[in-house]
Coordinates of C-alpha atoms and ligand atoms in Angstrom, one line a residue:
X1 CA 0.0 0.0 0.0
X2 CA 1.4 3.3 -1.0
X3 CA 0.2 5.6 1.7
X4 CA 2.9 8.3 2.2
X5 CA 3.3 10.8 -0.7
X6 CA 6.1 13.2 -0.7
X7 CA 7.0 15.9 -3.2
X8 CA 10.7 16.6 -4.0
X9 CA 12.4 18.9 -6.5
X10 CA 15.3 16.5 -7.1
X11 CA 15.4 12.8 -6.5
X12 CA 18.8 11.2 -6.8
X13 CA 18.9 7.4 -7.1
X14 CA 22.2 5.9 -6.3
X15 CA 25.1 6.6 -3.9
X16 CA 28.4 6.2 -5.8
X17 CA 30.6 9.2 -6.7
X18 CA 28.0 10.3 -9.3
X19 CA 25.0 10.3 -6.9
X20 CA 26.9 11.9 -4.0
X21 CA 28.4 14.6 -6.2
X22 CA 25.0 15.3 -7.8
X23 CA 23.7 15.6 -4.2
X24 CA 26.5 18.1 -3.2
X25 CA 25.7 20.3 -6.2
X26 CA 21.9 20.0 -6.0
X27 CA 21.9 20.7 -2.2
X28 CA 24.1 23.8 -2.7
X29 CA 21.7 25.0 -5.4
X30 CA 18.9 24.7 -2.8
X31 CA 17.1 21.9 -4.6
X32 CA 16.8 20.1 -1.3
X33 CA 17.7 16.7 -2.9
X34 CA 16.6 13.4 -1.5
X35 CA 19.0 10.6 -2.2
X36 CA 18.3 6.9 -2.1
X37 CA 21.4 5.0 -1.4
X38 CA 20.4 1.6 -2.6
X39 CA 21.5 -1.7 -1.0
X40 CA 25.2 -0.9 -1.1
X41 CA 25.7 2.6 0.1
X42 CA 28.8 4.0 -1.6
X43 CA 28.5 1.7 -4.6
X44 CA 31.3 -0.2 -6.2
X45 CA 34.1 1.7 -4.5
X46 CA 33.1 0.1 -1.2
X47 CA 34.4 -3.2 -2.6
X48 CA 37.9 -1.8 -3.2
X49 CA 40.7 -1.0 -0.8
X50 CA 43.1 1.8 -1.6
X51 CA 42.1 4.5 -4.1
X52 CA 45.1 6.4 -5.4
X53 CA 43.8 8.1 -8.5
X54 CA 41.1 10.3 -7.1
X55 CA 42.4 13.9 -6.9
X56 CA 42.6 15.5 -3.5
X57 CA 44.0 12.5 -1.6
X58 CA 47.7 12.8 -2.0
X59 CA 48.4 9.7 0.2
X60 CA 45.5 7.7 -1.2
X61 CA 42.3 6.7 0.6
X62 CA 40.4 3.6 1.3
X63 CA 37.4 3.2 -1.1
X64 CA 34.8 2.9 1.7
X65 CA 36.3 5.9 3.6
X66 CA 36.2 8.1 0.5
X67 CA 32.5 7.3 0.0
X68 CA 31.8 8.2 3.6
X69 CA 33.6 11.5 3.0
X70 CA 31.4 12.1 0.0
X71 CA 28.3 11.2 1.9
X72 CA 29.2 13.5 4.7
X73 CA 29.9 16.3 2.3
X74 CA 26.5 15.9 0.6
X75 CA 24.8 15.8 4.0
X76 CA 26.6 18.9 5.2
X77 CA 24.7 20.9 2.6
X78 CA 21.3 19.4 3.5
X79 CA 20.9 16.4 1.3
X80 CA 18.3 14.1 2.8
X81 CA 20.1 10.7 2.7
X82 CA 18.1 7.6 2.9
X83 CA 19.1 4.0 3.2
X84 CA 16.6 2.3 0.9
X85 CA 15.9 1.4 -2.6
X86 CA 13.6 2.7 -5.3
X87 CA 11.3 -0.2 -6.2
X88 CA 9.1 1.4 -8.9
X89 CA 9.4 4.3 -11.3
X90 CA 6.9 5.9 -13.6
X91 CA 8.6 8.5 -15.7
X92 CA 5.8 8.8 -18.2
X93 CA 4.8 12.3 -17.0
X94 CA 5.8 14.9 -14.6
X95 CA 6.0 15.0 -11.7
X96 CA 7.7 11.6 -12.0
X97 CA 6.2 9.1 -9.6
X98 CA 8.6 6.8 -7.8
X99 CA 8.1 4.3 -5.0
X100 CA 10.7 3.7 -2.4
X101 CA 11.0 0.5 -0.4
X102 CA 7.6 -0.6 -1.9
X103 CA 5.7 1.7 0.4
X104 CA 6.6 5.4 0.0
X105 CA 5.5 7.3 -3.0
X106 CA 7.6 10.2 -4.1
X107 CA 6.6 12.8 -6.7
X108 CA 9.8 14.2 -8.2
X109 CA 10.2 17.2 -10.5
X110 CA 13.6 15.9 -11.6
X111 CA 15.3 12.6 -11.3
X112 CA 19.0 11.9 -11.5
X113 CA 19.7 8.2 -12.2
X114 CA 23.1 7.3 -10.7
X115 CA 22.6 3.6 -10.1
X116 CA 25.9 2.6 -11.6
X117 CA 26.8 -0.8 -13.0
X118 CA 27.5 -4.0 -11.3
X119 CA 30.7 -5.8 -12.3
X120 CA 30.1 -9.4 -13.0
X121 CA 32.1 -12.0 -11.1
X122 CA 32.6 -15.7 -11.5
X123 CA 30.6 -16.6 -8.3
X124 CA 33.3 -18.5 -6.5
X125 CA 33.5 -18.4 -2.7
X126 CA 37.2 -17.9 -2.9
X127 CA 36.7 -15.0 -5.2
X128 CA 34.4 -13.3 -2.7
X129 CA 36.8 -14.1 0.1
X130 CA 39.7 -12.2 -1.5
X131 CA 37.7 -9.3 -3.0
X132 CA 39.8 -6.2 -2.5
X133 CA 42.8 -8.3 -1.4
X134 CA 44.0 -9.4 -4.8
X135 CA 40.6 -9.9 -6.5
X136 CA 39.5 -6.9 -8.4
X137 CA 37.3 -5.9 -11.4
X138 CA 39.2 -2.8 -12.2
X139 CA 42.8 -2.8 -13.5
X140 CA 43.0 1.0 -13.6
X141 CA 42.0 1.2 -10.0
X142 CA 44.1 -1.7 -8.5
X143 CA 46.8 -2.7 -11.0
X144 CA 49.3 -0.3 -9.5
X145 CA 49.4 -2.5 -6.3
X146 CA 50.8 -5.4 -8.3
X147 CA 53.7 -3.7 -10.0
X148 CA 56.4 -6.2 -10.9
X149 CA 54.1 -9.1 -10.0
X150 CA 52.3 -11.8 -11.9
X151 CA 48.6 -11.2 -12.5
X152 CA 45.7 -12.9 -14.2
X153 CA 42.8 -11.4 -16.1
X154 CA 39.6 -13.5 -16.7
X155 CA 37.7 -12.9 -19.9
X156 CA 38.2 -12.5 -23.6
X157 CA 36.3 -9.4 -24.4
X158 CA 37.5 -5.8 -25.1
X159 CA 37.6 -5.0 -21.4
X160 CA 39.7 -8.1 -20.6
X161 CA 42.1 -7.3 -23.4
X162 CA 42.4 -3.6 -22.4
X163 CA 43.0 -4.6 -18.8
X164 CA 45.6 -7.2 -19.7
X165 CA 47.3 -4.7 -21.9
X166 CA 47.3 -2.1 -19.2
X167 CA 48.5 -4.6 -16.5
X168 CA 51.3 -5.9 -18.8
X169 CA 53.0 -2.5 -18.5
X170 CA 53.0 -2.7 -14.8
X171 CA 53.5 -6.4 -14.0
X172 CA 56.0 -9.1 -14.8
X173 CA 53.6 -11.4 -16.5
X174 CA 49.9 -11.4 -17.2
X175 CA 47.8 -14.5 -17.8
X176 CA 44.6 -14.2 -19.7
X177 CA 42.2 -16.9 -18.7
X178 CA 39.8 -17.4 -21.6
X179 CA 37.1 -20.0 -21.5
X180 CA 36.9 -20.7 -25.2
X181 CA 39.5 -21.0 -28.0
X182 CA 38.9 -17.5 -29.3
X183 CA 38.5 -14.0 -28.0
X184 CA 35.3 -12.0 -28.3
X185 CA 37.3 -8.8 -28.4
X186 CA 37.7 -6.6 -31.5
X187 CA 40.5 -7.7 -33.9
X188 CA 42.6 -4.7 -33.0
X189 CA 42.5 -5.6 -29.3
X190 CA 43.2 -9.2 -30.1
X191 CA 46.3 -8.2 -32.0
X192 CA 47.5 -6.0 -29.2
X193 CA 47.4 -8.7 -26.6
X194 CA 48.8 -11.3 -28.9
X195 CA 51.7 -9.1 -29.7
X196 CA 52.5 -8.3 -26.1
X197 CA 55.3 -10.6 -25.0
X198 CA 54.5 -10.8 -21.3
X199 CA 50.8 -11.7 -21.9
X200 CA 50.1 -15.4 -22.0
X201 CA 46.7 -16.5 -23.1
X202 CA 45.4 -19.7 -21.5
X203 CA 42.8 -20.9 -24.0
X204 CA 39.9 -23.1 -22.9
X205 CA 40.6 -22.5 -19.2
X206 CA 38.2 -21.8 -16.4
X207 CA 39.0 -20.8 -12.9
X208 CA 38.0 -23.4 -10.3
X209 CA 39.4 -21.6 -7.3
X210 CA 41.2 -18.4 -6.3
X211 CA 44.1 -19.4 -4.1
X212 CA 45.4 -17.4 -1.1
X213 CA 47.2 -17.5 2.2
X214 CA 44.1 -16.4 4.1
X215 CA 44.9 -12.7 3.7
X216 CA 45.8 -12.1 0.0
X217 CA 45.7 -13.9 -3.3
X218 CA 48.6 -16.1 -4.2
X219 CA 47.4 -17.9 -7.2
X220 CA 44.5 -19.6 -9.1
X221 CA 43.6 -23.2 -9.8
X222 CA 42.5 -23.6 -13.4
X223 CA 41.0 -26.3 -15.4
X224 CA 41.5 -26.9 -19.1
X225 CA 37.9 -27.6 -20.2
X226 CA 39.1 -29.5 -23.3
X227 CA 41.4 -31.9 -21.5
X228 CA 40.3 -31.8 -17.9
X229 CA 43.8 -31.0 -16.9
X230 CA 44.2 -28.9 -13.7
X231 CA 46.9 -26.3 -13.4
X232 CA 48.0 -23.8 -10.7
X233 CA 49.3 -20.3 -11.7
X234 CA 51.1 -18.1 -9.3
X235 CA 49.5 -14.6 -9.3
X236 CA 49.0 -11.9 -6.8
X237 CA 46.4 -9.9 -8.7
X238 CA 43.3 -11.6 -10.1
X239 CA 41.3 -9.4 -12.3
X240 CA 37.8 -10.4 -13.4
X241 CA 36.7 -8.7 -16.7
X242 CA 33.7 -10.7 -17.8
X243 CA 31.4 -7.7 -18.3
X244 CA 29.5 -5.1 -16.3
X245 CA 25.7 -4.8 -16.1
X246 CA 24.3 -1.3 -15.8
X247 CA 21.6 -1.1 -13.2
X248 CA 18.8 0.2 -15.4
X249 CA 15.9 -2.2 -15.1
X250 CA 13.6 0.2 -13.3
X251 CA 14.0 2.8 -16.0
X252 CA 14.3 1.1 -19.4
X253 CA 10.6 1.4 -20.1
X254 CA 11.1 5.1 -20.4
X255 CA 14.7 5.9 -20.9
X256 CA 16.5 5.0 -24.1
X257 CA 19.6 2.7 -23.8
X258 CA 22.4 1.7 -26.1
X259 CA 22.5 -1.9 -27.4
X260 CA 24.8 -2.8 -24.5
X261 CA 22.2 -1.6 -22.0
X262 CA 23.8 1.7 -20.9
X263 CA 21.6 4.7 -20.8
X264 CA 21.8 7.1 -23.7
X265 CA 22.5 10.7 -22.9
X266 CA 22.6 13.6 -25.3
X267 CA 26.4 14.1 -26.1
X268 CA 28.1 16.5 -23.8
X269 CA 25.2 16.4 -21.3
X270 CA 23.5 14.1 -18.9
X271 CA 20.1 14.5 -20.4
X272 CA 18.2 11.4 -21.3
X273 CA 15.3 11.3 -23.8
X274 CA 12.9 12.1 -21.0
X275 CA 13.0 15.9 -20.1
X276 CA 13.8 16.2 -16.4
X277 CA 15.5 12.8 -16.1
X278 CA 19.3 12.9 -16.1
X279 CA 21.8 10.0 -15.9
X280 CA 25.2 10.3 -14.4
X281 CA 28.1 8.0 -13.7
X282 CA 28.6 4.5 -14.9
X283 CA 25.0 3.8 -15.7
X284 CA 25.6 5.9 -18.8
X285 CA 29.3 5.4 -19.3
X286 CA 30.8 2.1 -20.3
X287 CA 34.0 3.6 -21.5
X288 CA 35.8 5.4 -18.7
X289 CA 34.2 3.9 -15.5
X290 CA 36.2 6.0 -13.1
X291 CA 35.2 7.5 -9.8
X292 CA 36.4 10.9 -11.0
X293 CA 34.5 10.8 -14.3
X294 CA 31.4 9.6 -12.5
X295 CA 31.7 12.5 -10.0
X296 CA 32.1 14.9 -13.0
X297 CA 28.9 13.7 -14.6
X298 CA 27.1 13.9 -11.2
X299 CA 28.0 17.5 -11.0
X300 CA 26.7 18.0 -14.6
X301 CA 23.4 16.3 -13.8
X302 CA 22.7 18.5 -10.8
X303 CA 23.5 21.6 -12.7
X304 CA 21.3 20.5 -15.6
X305 CA 18.5 19.7 -13.2
X306 CA 18.8 23.1 -11.6
X307 CA 18.7 24.8 -15.0
X308 CA 15.8 22.7 -16.1
X309 CA 13.8 23.7 -13.1
X310 CA 14.8 27.4 -13.4
X311 CA 13.5 27.5 -17.0
X312 CA 10.1 26.5 -15.8
X313 CA 9.8 29.0 -13.0
Ligands
NDP1 P1 31.9 -8.7 -23.2 O1 30.5 -9.2 -22.9 O2 32.2 -8.2 -24.6 O3 33.0 -9.9 -23.0 C1 32.9 -10.7 -21.8 C2 34.0 -11.7 -21.9 O4 34.0 -12.5 -20.6 C3 33.8 -12.8 -23.0 O5 35.1 -13.2 -23.5 C4 33.1 -13.9 -22.3 O6 33.4 -15.2 -22.8 C5 33.8 -13.9 -20.9 N1 32.9 -14.4 -19.9 C6 31.7 -14.1 -19.6 N2 31.2 -14.8 -18.5 C7 32.3 -15.6 -18.1 C8 32.5 -16.6 -17.1 N3 31.5 -16.8 -16.3 N4 33.7 -17.2 -17.0 C9 34.7 -16.9 -17.9 N5 34.6 -16.0 -18.9 C10 33.4 -15.3 -19.0 O7 32.2 -7.7 -22.1 P2 33.3 -6.5 -22.0 O8 33.2 -5.9 -20.7 O9 34.6 -6.9 -22.5 O10 32.7 -5.4 -23.1 C11 31.4 -4.9 -23.0 C12 31.2 -4.0 -24.1 O11 32.0 -2.8 -24.1 C13 31.5 -4.7 -25.5 O12 30.6 -4.2 -26.4 C14 32.9 -4.1 -25.8 O13 33.2 -4.2 -27.2 C15 32.8 -2.7 -25.2 N6 34.1 -2.2 -24.9 C16 34.8 -1.5 -25.8 C17 36.1 -1.0 -25.5 C18 36.8 -0.3 -26.5 O14 36.3 -0.1 -27.6 N7 37.9 0.3 -26.2 C19 36.7 -1.3 -24.2 C20 35.9 -2.1 -23.3 C21 34.7 -2.5 -23.7 P3 32.6 -15.7 -24.2 O15 33.2 -14.9 -25.3 O16 32.9 -17.1 -24.2 O17 31.2 -15.4 -24.0

């Protein structure tokens, strides 16, 4: 039963760097934003350890701590922060009608979608155990910690090839663990990894277990699916690059997406095809996927929401 109805000028859905930055800007513009944090407040960065590439932290910062900082900054300017999820969205007319936690109806003049994307993982218990301690889904974020070491990348798409290529410059050796006997990646990317001397592609291999010493990753147990042969590789970084899934299911009835599921925005803006609905962060960016780029588009979304509302008054 939807009993409570609330009217807000700006509803932000999602609590990664995009959502929190949108909240900082929207609050400072006096839009009195309400932000729903979702099930994992802070988003993907809460699954990483050190973040060394976000400007303003010269000594690096732990991912969860940085997200708490962003949350506090957004709250400082009056963002109403709510731990909860949006469970329904009707964006067919304004004010937009959304339901939070299946019970509370919110009428919103503008909506900023900042729900991010979820990295796909293999689903092994050992992978979960070493998440942030050798297991990662982001080479740009975490590759630096494995300089001079052996690493593995799982996957055979463009992302896996890009990550392997990036890591090959940092590490001693990079294994690509590919489940078939071919790569899905574009020909150019295939050529790049095949021409990199310290990348070894293990064709027809799947990971059965991520190995560790109880604290950090030390290797991986692989099976050759053609021969059934088992093999252990010694690696300290285990990067999973088997795809991301943008969290868009609530909105796709109204908001246009690219073929790969990411929300389409008008180039150079965060505007979706629905006037008054903006998309920021990874939910609309499958290319850069960085905290700092997400934060940048969060800022843009809030400024565009403010201008959109100002044009009406
Ligand atoms: P893709 O879906 O293209 O590739 C996923 C890869 O992971 C495939 O090789 C797939 O194997 C493998 N995989 C999936 N599930 C498993 C599993 N459970 N175990 C082992 N391997 C698995 O995802 P990407 O993230 O690489 O790319 C997404 C999109 O973004 C693509 O359209 C890509 O072209 C694009 N992109 C473009 C870039 C660029 O142009 N520079 C850079 C990065 C991405 P299989 O092939 O057997 O299914």
